[in-house]
CSV table of C-alpha atoms and ligand atoms in Angstrom, one decimal:
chain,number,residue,atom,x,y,z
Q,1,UNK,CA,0.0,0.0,0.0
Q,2,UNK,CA,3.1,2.4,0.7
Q,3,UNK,CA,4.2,1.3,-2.4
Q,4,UNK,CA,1.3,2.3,-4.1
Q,5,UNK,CA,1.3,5.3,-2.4
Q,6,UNK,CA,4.7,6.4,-3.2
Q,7,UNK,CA,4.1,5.4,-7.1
Q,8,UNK,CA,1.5,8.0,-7.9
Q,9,UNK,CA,2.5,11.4,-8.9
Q,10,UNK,CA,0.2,15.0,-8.1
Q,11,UNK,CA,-2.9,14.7,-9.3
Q,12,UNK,CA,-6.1,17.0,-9.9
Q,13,UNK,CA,-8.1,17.4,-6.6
Q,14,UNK,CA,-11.0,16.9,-7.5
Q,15,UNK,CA,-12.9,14.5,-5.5
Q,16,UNK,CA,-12.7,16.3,-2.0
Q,17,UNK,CA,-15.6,18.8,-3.4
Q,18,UNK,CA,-17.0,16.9,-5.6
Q,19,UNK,CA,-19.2,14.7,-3.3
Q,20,UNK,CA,-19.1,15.8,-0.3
Q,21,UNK,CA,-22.0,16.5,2.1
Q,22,UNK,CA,-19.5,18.1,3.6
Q,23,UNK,CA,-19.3,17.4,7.9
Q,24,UNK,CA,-22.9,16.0,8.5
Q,25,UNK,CA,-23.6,14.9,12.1
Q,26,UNK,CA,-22.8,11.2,12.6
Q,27,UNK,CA,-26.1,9.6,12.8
Q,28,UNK,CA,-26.9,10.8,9.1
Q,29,UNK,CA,-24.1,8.9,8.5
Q,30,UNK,CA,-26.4,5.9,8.4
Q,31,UNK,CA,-29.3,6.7,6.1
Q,32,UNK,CA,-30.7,5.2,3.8
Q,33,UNK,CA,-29.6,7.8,0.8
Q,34,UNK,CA,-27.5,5.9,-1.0
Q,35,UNK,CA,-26.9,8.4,-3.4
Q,36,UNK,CA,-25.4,11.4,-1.1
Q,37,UNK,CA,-21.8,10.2,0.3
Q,38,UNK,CA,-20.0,12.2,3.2
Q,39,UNK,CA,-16.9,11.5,1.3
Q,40,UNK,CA,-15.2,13.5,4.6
Q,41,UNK,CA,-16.3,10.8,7.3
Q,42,UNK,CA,-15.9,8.0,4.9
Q,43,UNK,CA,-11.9,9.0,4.7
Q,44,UNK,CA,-11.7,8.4,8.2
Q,45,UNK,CA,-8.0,7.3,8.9
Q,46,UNK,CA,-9.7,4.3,10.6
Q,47,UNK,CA,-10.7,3.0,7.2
Q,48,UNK,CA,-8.8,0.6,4.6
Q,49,UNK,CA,-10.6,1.6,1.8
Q,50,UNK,CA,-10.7,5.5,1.8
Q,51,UNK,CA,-7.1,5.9,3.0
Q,52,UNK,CA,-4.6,3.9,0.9
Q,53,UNK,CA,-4.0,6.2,-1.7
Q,54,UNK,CA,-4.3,9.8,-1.7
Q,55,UNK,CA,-6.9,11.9,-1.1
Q,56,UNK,CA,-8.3,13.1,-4.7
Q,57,UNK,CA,-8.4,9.1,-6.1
Q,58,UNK,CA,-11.5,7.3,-6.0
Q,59,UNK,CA,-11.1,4.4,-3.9
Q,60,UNK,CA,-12.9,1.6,-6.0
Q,61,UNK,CA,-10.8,-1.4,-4.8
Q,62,UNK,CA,-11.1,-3.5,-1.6
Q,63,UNK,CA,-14.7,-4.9,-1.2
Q,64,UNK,CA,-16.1,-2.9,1.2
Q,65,UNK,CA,-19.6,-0.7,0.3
Q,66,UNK,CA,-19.4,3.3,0.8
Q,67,UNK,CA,-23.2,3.1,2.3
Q,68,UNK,CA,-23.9,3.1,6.2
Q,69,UNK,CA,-25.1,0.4,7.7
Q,70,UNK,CA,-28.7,-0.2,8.4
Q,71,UNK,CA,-30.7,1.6,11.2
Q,72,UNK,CA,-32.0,-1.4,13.0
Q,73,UNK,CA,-28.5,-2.7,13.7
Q,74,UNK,CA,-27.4,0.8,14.5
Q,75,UNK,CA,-30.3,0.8,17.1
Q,76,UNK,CA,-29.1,-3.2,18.3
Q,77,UNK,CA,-25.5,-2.4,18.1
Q,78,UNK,CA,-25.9,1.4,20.4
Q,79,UNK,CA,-28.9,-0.6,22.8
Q,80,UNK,CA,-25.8,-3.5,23.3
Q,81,UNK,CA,-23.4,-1.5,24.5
Q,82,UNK,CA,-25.4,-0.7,27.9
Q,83,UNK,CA,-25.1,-4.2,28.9
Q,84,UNK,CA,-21.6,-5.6,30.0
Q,85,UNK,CA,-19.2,-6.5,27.1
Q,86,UNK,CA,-17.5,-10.1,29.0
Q,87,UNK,CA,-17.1,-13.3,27.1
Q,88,UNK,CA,-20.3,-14.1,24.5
Q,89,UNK,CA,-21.5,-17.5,24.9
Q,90,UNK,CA,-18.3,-19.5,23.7
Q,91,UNK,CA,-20.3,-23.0,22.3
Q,92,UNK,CA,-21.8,-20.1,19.7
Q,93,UNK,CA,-24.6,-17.6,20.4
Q,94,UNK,CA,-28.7,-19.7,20.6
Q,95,UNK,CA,-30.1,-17.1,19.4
Q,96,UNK,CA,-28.0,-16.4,16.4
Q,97,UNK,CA,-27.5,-20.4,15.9
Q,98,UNK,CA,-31.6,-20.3,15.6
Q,99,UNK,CA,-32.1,-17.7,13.1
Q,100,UNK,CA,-29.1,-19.0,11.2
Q,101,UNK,CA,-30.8,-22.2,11.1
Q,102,UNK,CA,-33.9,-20.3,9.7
Q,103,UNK,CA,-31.9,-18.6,7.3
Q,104,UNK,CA,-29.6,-21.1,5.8
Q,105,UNK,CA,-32.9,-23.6,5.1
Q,106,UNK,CA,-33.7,-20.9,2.3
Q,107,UNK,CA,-30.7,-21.6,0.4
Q,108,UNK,CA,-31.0,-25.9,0.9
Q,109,UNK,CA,-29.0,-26.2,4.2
Q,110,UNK,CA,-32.0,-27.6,6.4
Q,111,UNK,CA,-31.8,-29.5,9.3
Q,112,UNK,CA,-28.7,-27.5,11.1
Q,113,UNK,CA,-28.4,-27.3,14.6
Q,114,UNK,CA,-26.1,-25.9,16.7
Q,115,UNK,CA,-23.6,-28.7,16.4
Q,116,UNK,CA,-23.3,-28.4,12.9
Q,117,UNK,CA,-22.3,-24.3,13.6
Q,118,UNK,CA,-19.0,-22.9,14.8
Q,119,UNK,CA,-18.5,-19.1,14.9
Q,120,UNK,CA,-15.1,-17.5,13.6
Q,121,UNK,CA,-13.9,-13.9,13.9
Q,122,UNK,CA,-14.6,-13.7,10.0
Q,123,UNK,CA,-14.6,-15.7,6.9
Q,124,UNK,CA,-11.3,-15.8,5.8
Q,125,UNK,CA,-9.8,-17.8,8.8
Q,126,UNK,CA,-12.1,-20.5,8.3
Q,127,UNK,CA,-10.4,-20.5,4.7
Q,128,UNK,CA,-7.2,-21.1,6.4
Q,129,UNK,CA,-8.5,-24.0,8.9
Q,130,UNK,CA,-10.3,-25.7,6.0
Q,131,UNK,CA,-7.3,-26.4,4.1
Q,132,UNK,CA,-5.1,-27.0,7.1
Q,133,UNK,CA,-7.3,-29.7,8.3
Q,134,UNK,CA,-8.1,-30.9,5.0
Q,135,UNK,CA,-5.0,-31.7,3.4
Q,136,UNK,CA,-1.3,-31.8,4.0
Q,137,UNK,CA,1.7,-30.2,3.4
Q,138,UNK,CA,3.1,-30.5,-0.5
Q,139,UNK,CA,-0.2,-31.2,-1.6
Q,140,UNK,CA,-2.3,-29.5,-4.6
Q,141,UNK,CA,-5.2,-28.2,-3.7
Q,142,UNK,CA,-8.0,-27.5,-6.2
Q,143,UNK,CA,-9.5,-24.0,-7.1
Q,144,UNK,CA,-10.9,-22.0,-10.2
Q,145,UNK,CA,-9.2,-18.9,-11.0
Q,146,UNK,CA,-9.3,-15.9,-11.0
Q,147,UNK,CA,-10.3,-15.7,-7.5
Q,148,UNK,CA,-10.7,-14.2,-4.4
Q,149,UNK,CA,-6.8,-14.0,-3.2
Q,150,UNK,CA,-6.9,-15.4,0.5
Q,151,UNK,CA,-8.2,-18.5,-1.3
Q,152,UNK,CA,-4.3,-19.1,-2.9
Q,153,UNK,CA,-2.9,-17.2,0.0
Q,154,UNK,CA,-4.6,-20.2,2.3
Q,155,UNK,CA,-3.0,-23.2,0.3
Q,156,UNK,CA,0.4,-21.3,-0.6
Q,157,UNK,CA,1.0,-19.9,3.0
Q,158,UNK,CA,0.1,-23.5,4.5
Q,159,UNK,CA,3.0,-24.9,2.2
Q,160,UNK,CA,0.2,-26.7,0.4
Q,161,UNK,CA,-0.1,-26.6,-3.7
Q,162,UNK,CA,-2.3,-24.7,-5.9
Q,163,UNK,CA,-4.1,-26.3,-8.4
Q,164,UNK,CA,-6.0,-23.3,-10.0
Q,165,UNK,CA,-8.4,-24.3,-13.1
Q,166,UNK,CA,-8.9,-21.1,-15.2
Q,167,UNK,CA,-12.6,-20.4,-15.9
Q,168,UNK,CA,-13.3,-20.3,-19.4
Q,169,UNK,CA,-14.9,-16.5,-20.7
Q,170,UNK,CA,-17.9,-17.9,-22.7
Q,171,UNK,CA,-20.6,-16.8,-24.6
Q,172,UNK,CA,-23.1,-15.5,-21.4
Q,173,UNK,CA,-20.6,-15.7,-18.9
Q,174,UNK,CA,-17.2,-17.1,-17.0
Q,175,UNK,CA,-17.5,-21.0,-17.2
Q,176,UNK,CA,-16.1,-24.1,-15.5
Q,177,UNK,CA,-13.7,-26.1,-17.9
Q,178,UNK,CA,-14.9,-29.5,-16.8
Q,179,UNK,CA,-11.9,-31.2,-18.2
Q,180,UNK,CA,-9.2,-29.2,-16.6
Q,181,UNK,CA,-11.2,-29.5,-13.6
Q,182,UNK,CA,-11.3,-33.0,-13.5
Q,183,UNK,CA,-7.4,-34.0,-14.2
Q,184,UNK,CA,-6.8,-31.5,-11.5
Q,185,UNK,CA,-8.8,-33.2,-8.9
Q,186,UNK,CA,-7.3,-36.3,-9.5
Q,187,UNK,CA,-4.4,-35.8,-7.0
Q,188,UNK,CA,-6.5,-33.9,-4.5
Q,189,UNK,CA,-8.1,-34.0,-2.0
Q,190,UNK,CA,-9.8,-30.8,-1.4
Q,191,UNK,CA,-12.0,-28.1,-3.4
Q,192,UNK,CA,-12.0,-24.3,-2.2
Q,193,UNK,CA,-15.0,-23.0,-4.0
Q,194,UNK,CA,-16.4,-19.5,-4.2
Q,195,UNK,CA,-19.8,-19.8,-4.7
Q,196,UNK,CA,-20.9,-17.0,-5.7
Q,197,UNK,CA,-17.7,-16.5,-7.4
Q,198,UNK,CA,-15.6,-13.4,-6.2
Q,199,UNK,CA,-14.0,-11.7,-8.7
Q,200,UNK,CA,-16.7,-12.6,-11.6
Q,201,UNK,CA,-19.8,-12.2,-9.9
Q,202,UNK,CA,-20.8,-15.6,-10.9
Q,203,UNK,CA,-23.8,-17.9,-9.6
Q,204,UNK,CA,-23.8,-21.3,-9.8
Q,205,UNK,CA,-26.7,-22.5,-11.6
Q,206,UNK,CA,-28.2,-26.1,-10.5
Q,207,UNK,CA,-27.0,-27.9,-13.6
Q,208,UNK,CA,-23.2,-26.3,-12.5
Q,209,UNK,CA,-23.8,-27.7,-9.0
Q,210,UNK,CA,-25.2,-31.2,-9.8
Q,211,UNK,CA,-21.8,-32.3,-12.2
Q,212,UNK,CA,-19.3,-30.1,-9.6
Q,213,UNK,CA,-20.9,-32.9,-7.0
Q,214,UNK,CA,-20.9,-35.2,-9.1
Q,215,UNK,CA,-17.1,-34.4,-9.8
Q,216,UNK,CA,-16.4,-34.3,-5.9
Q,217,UNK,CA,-18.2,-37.6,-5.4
Q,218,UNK,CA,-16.1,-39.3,-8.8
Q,219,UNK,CA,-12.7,-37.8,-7.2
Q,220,UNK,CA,-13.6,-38.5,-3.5
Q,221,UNK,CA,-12.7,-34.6,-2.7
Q,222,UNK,CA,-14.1,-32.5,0.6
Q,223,UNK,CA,-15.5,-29.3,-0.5
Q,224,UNK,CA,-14.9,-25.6,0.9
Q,225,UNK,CA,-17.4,-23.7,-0.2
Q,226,UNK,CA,-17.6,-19.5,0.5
Q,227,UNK,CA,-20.7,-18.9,0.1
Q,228,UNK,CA,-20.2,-15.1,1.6
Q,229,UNK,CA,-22.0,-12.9,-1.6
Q,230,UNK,CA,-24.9,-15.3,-2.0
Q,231,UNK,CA,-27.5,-12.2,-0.3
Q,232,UNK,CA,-26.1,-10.1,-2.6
Q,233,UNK,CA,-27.7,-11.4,-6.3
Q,234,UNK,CA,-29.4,-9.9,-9.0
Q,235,UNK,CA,-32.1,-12.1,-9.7
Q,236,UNK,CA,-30.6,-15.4,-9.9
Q,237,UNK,CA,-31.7,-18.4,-8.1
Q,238,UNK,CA,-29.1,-19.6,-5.2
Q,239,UNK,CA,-28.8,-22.7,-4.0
Q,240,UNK,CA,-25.6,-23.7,-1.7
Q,241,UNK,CA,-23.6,-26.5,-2.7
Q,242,UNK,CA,-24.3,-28.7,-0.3
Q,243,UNK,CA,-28.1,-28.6,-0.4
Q,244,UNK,CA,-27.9,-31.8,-2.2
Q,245,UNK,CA,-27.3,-34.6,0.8
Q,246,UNK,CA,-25.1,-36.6,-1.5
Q,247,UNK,CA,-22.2,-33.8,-1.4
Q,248,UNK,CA,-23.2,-33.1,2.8
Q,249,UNK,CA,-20.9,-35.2,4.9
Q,250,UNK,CA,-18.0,-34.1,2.7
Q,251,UNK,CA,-18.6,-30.2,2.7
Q,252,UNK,CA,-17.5,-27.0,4.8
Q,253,UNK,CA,-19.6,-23.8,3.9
Q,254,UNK,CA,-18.2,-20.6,5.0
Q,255,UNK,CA,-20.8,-17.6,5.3
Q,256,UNK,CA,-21.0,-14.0,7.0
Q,257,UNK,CA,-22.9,-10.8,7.1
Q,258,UNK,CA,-20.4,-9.0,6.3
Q,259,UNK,CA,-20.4,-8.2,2.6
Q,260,UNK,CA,-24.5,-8.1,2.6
Q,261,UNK,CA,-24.4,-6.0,5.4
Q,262,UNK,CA,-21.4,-3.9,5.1
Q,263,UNK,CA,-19.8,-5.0,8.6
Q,264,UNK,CA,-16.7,-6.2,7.4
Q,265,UNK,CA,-14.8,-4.2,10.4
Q,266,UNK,CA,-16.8,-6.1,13.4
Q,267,UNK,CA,-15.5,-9.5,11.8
Q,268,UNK,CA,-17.7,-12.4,12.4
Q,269,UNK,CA,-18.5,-15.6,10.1
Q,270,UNK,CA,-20.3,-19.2,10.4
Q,271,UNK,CA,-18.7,-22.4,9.6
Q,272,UNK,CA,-21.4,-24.6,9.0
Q,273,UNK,CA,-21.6,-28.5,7.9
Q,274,UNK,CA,-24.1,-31.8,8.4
Q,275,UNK,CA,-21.1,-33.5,9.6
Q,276,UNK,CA,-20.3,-32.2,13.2
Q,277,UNK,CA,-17.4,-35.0,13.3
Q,278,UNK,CA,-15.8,-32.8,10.2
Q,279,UNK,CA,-17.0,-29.6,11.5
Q,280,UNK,CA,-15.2,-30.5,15.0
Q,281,UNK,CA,-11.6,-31.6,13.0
Q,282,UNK,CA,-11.6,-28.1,11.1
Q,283,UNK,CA,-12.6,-26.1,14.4
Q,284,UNK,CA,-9.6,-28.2,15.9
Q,285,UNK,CA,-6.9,-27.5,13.1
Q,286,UNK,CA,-7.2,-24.1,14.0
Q,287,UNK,CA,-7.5,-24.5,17.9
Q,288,UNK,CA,-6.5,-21.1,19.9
Q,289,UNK,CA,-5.3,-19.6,16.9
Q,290,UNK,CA,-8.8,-18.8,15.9
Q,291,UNK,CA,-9.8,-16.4,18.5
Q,292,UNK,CA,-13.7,-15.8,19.1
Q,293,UNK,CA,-16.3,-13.5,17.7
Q,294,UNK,CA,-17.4,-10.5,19.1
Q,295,UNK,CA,-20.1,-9.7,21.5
Q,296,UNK,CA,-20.8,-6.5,19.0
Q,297,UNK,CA,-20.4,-8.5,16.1
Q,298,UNK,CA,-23.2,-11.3,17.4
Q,299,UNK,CA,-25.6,-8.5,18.5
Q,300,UNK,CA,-25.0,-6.9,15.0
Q,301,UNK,CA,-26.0,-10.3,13.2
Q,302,UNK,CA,-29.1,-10.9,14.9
Q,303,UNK,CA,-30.4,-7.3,14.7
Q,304,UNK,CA,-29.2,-7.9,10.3
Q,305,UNK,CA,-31.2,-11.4,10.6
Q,306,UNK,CA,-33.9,-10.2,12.4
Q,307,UNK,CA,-34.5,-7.0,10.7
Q,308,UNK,CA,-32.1,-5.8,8.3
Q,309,UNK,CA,-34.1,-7.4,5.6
Q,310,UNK,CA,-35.7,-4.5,3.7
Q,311,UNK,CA,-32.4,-2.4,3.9
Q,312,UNK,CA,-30.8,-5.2,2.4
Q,313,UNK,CA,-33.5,-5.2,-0.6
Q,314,UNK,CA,-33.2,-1.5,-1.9
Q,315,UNK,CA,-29.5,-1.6,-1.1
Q,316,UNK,CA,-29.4,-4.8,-4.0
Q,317,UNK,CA,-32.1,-3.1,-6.2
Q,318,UNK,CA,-29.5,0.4,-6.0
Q,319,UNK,CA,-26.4,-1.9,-6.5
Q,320,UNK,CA,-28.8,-3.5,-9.4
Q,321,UNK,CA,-29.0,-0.3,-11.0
Q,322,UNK,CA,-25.1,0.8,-10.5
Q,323,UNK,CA,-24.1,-2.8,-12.2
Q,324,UNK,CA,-26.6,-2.0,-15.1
Q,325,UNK,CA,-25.5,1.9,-15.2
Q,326,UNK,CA,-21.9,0.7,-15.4
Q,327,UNK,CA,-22.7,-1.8,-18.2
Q,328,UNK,CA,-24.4,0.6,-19.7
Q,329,UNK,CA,-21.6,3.5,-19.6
Q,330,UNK,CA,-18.9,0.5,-21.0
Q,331,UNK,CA,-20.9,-0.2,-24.0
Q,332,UNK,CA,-21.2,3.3,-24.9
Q,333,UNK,CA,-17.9,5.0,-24.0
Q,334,UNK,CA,-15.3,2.2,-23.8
Q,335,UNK,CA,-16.8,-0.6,-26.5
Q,336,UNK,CA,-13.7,-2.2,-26.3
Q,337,UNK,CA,-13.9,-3.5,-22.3
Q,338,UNK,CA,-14.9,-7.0,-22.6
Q,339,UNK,CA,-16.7,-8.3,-20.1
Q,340,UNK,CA,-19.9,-9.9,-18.2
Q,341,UNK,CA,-22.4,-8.7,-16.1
Q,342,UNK,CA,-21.9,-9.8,-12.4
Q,343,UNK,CA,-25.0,-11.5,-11.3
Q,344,UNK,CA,-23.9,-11.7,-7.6
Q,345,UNK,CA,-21.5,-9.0,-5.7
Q,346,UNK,CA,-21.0,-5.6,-6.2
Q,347,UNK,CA,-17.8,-6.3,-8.4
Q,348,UNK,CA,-17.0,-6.0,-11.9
Q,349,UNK,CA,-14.1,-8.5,-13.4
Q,350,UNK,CA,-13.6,-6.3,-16.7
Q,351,UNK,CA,-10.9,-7.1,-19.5
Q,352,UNK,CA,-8.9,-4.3,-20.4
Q,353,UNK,CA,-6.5,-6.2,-22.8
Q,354,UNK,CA,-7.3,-4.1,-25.7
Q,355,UNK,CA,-5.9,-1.1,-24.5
Q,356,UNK,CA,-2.2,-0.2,-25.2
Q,357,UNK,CA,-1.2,-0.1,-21.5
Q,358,UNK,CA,-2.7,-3.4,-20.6
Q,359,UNK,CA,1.0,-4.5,-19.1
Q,360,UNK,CA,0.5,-1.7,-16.1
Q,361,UNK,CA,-3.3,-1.2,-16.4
Q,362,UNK,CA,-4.0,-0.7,-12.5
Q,363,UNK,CA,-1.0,1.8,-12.5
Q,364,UNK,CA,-2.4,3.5,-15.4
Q,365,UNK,CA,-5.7,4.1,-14.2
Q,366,UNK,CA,-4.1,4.8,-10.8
Q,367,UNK,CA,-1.9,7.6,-12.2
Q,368,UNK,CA,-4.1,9.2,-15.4
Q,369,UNK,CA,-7.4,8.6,-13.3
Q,370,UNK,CA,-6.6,8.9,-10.4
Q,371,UNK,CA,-9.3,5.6,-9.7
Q,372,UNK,CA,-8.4,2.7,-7.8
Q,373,UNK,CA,-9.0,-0.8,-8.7
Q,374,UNK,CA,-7.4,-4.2,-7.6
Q,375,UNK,CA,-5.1,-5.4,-10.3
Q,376,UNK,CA,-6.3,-8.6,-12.2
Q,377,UNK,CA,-2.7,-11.0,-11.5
Q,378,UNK,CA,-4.4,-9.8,-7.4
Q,379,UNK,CA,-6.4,-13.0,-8.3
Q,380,UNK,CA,-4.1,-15.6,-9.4
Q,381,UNK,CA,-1.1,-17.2,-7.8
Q,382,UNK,CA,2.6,-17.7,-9.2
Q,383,UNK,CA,2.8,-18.7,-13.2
Q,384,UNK,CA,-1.0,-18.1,-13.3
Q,385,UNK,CA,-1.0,-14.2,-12.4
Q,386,UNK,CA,0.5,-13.4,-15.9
Q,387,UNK,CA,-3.4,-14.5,-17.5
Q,388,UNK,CA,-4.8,-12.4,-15.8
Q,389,UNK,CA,-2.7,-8.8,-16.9
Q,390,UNK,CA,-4.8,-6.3,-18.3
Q,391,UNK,CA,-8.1,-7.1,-16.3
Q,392,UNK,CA,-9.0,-5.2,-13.3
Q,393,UNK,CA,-12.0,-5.8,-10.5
Q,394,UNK,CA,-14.3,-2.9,-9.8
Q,395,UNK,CA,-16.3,-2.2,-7.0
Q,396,UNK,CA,-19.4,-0.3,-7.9
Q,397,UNK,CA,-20.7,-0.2,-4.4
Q,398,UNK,CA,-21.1,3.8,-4.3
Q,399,UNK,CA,-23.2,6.2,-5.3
Q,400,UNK,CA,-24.6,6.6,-9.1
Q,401,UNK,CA,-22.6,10.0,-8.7
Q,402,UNK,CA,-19.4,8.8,-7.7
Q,403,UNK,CA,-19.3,5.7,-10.1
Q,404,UNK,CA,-20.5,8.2,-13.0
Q,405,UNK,CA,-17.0,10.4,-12.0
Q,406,UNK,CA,-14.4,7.3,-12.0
Q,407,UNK,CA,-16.3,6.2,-14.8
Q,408,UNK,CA,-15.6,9.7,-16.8
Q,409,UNK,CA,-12.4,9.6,-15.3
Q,410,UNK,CA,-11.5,6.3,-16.6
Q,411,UNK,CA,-13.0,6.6,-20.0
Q,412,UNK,CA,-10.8,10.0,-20.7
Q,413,UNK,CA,-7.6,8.6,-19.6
Q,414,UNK,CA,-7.9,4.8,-21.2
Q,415,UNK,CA,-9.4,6.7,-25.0
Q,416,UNK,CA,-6.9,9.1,-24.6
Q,417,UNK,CA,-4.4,6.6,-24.8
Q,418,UNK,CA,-5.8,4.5,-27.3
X,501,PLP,C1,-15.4,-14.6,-1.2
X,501,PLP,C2,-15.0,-13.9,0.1
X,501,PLP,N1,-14.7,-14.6,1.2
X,501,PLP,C3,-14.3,-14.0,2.3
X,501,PLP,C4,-14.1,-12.6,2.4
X,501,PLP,C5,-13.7,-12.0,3.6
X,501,PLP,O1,-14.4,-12.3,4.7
X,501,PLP,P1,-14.0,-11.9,6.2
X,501,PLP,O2,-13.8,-10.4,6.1
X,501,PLP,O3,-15.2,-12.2,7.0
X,501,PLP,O4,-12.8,-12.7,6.6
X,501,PLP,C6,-14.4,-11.9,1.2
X,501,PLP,C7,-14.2,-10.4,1.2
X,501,PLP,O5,-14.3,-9.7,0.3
X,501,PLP,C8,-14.8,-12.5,0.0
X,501,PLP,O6,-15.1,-11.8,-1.1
């Protein structure tokens, strides 16, 4: 990050007037306008997103959402912090484990009770125990790329192997190569799936998810599966891989609130599975290292279960109309982009080979844009990062004003170079 910091050169200053509401009291911080951003309290030096590069770039990078979070769990989280803030109920919270229960059943996970739950301090360290507990050093484990990073960063920091499968760009959308994925299962035992898939916005349909399990079953593989983005869709159907009880004793799903409801910094996530036994020998793998989740962080989850649901519904229909604004605007001012239309997340995978500075694309836009995106090789690991130069993953979770300036930004720098 200092890095990029020290790589960009003046630019205009443009965006500290541009959007600001300028210093609004706190609470209105936490509206439901999604379309008027106080720009000054988002900067905040407390945040990851807003202060990595300098002041007058548009931060469009690391998957956070530039909205507040919703009233109700405002209300929960300000109500909690009256009562004493000691240990939370360590076997995992009842209450939560019951609405999660609920919840879960809509997407095919039925029947889970509490031993088939263990809480984590977010997502991405049940990434970790998964594949520590699920294979062994020196051995490949299987993934589709691009993808999420901590997903290589899991097997390659555990000493393990990746085996990444590129997805195939095909006619209405990124694609599983069956083959590839096959021979590459064949000397593995484990499966890190991102379902729906971070950085292409993909959802697995139910033809997809019948052969993957039938794959798993033909190969004898456990399955990982991050289900984290699955609130956040655009229509399509959802069903979580193992809904169907032929893939259940051999699965892990990983889940959170934290990219539906934009609580990524009070860190909490579920590790769920119909096998307690396999639940239990993950949860072990990562024994003290794993710390516990927050008493905030269960008390935010609840009050997001219980009634977060109609700020979650017009913050997907906005985020619907940002993905279909920014389709829009790359049809008509940058032809050239190739890409698909995410139907899950609030991120854009877009391929930006064409242009003439495809080599140092993220650097480009960086510098002549003065927008930040992650880089595309961000989603690959070691030979396979090379694929991958000249695309770039956009987060469009912002306002329709904001994404309308880096998109004007963008457009003038990248046709300027053509
Ligand atoms: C697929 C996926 N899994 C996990 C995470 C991170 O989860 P957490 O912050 O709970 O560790 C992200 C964040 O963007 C993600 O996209």
């Amino acid at each position: 990050m200092n890095a990029a910091r020290r790589k960009l050169t003046p630019g205009p200053r443009m965006l500290g007037h541009m959007t600001d509401a300028g210093s609004r009291p706190a609470d209105t911080l936490h509206t439901a306008d999604r379309d008027t951003l106080d720009t000054a309290a988002l900067r905040h030096p407390d945040s990851l997103k807003w202060t990595a590069f300098d002041p007058d770039v548009i931060p469009m990078w690391v998957a956070d959402m530039d909205f507040g979070i919703a009233p109700p769990i405002m209300d929960a989280l300000r109500a909690r912090l009256d009562r004493s803030l000691g240990y939370p109920q360590l076997m995992g919270d009842p209450i939560l484990q019951a609405q999660l229960s609920q919840s879960l059943a809509r997407y095919g996970l039925s029947g889970l009770g509490a031993e088939h739950m263990t809480f984590l301090p977010g997502v991405v360290p049940g990434i970790y125990a998964a594949v520590h507990a699920l294979s062994t050093p020196g051995e490949p484990v299987v993934t589709m790329t691009p993808v999420y990073h901590p997903f290589h960063l899991a097997i390659t920091d555990q000493d393990r192997r990746v085996s990444g499968v590129p997805l195939r760009d095909g006619d209405s959308g990124y694609e599983i190569n069956w083959s590839a994925l096959d021979a590459a299962s064949r000397g593995s035992r484990l499966l890190l799936l991102c379902h729906p898939h971070n950085p292409t916005g993909r959802v697995w349909n139910a033809q997809e998810l019948g052969k993957l399990r039938d794959l798993v079953l033909a190969r004898d593989l456990f399955v990982m599966s991050d289900e984290l983005h699955a609130d956040l869709r655009y229509g399509e159907a959802f069903e979580s891989f193992a809904a169907d009880p032929r893939v259940q004793s051999r699965t892990i799903t990983l889940t959170g609130p934290c990219k539906a409801f934009n609580t990524a910094g009070l860190g909490i996530g579920v590790m769920v599975s119909h096998n307690a036994a396999l639940l239990s020998r993950v949860r072990r793998a990562a024994g003290g290292l794993m710390g516990h989740e927050s008493a905030l962080s269960i008390t935010m989850w609840q009050a997001a279960l219980r009634d977060g649901g109609p700020w979650l519904a017009d913050t997907v229909a906005y985020l619907r109309g940002n993905r279909d604004f920014l389709s829009d605007y790359l049809r008509q001012h940058l032809p050239w982009v190739k890409f698909h239309e995410a139907q899950a997340t609030y991120l854009a995978w877009l391929d930006l080979r064409a242009h003439p500075r495809a080599a140092d694309i993220q650097a480009f836009l960086l510098q002549e844009a003065r927008v930040a995106v992650h880089d595309g090789p961000v989603f690959a690991h070691d030979s396979h990062k090379s694929q991958y130069q000249g695309f770039i993953r956009l987060n469009f979770a912002t306002s329709r004003t904001l994404l309308t300036e880096a998109l004007d930004r963008m457009a003038a720098a990248l046709n300027r170079a053509m």
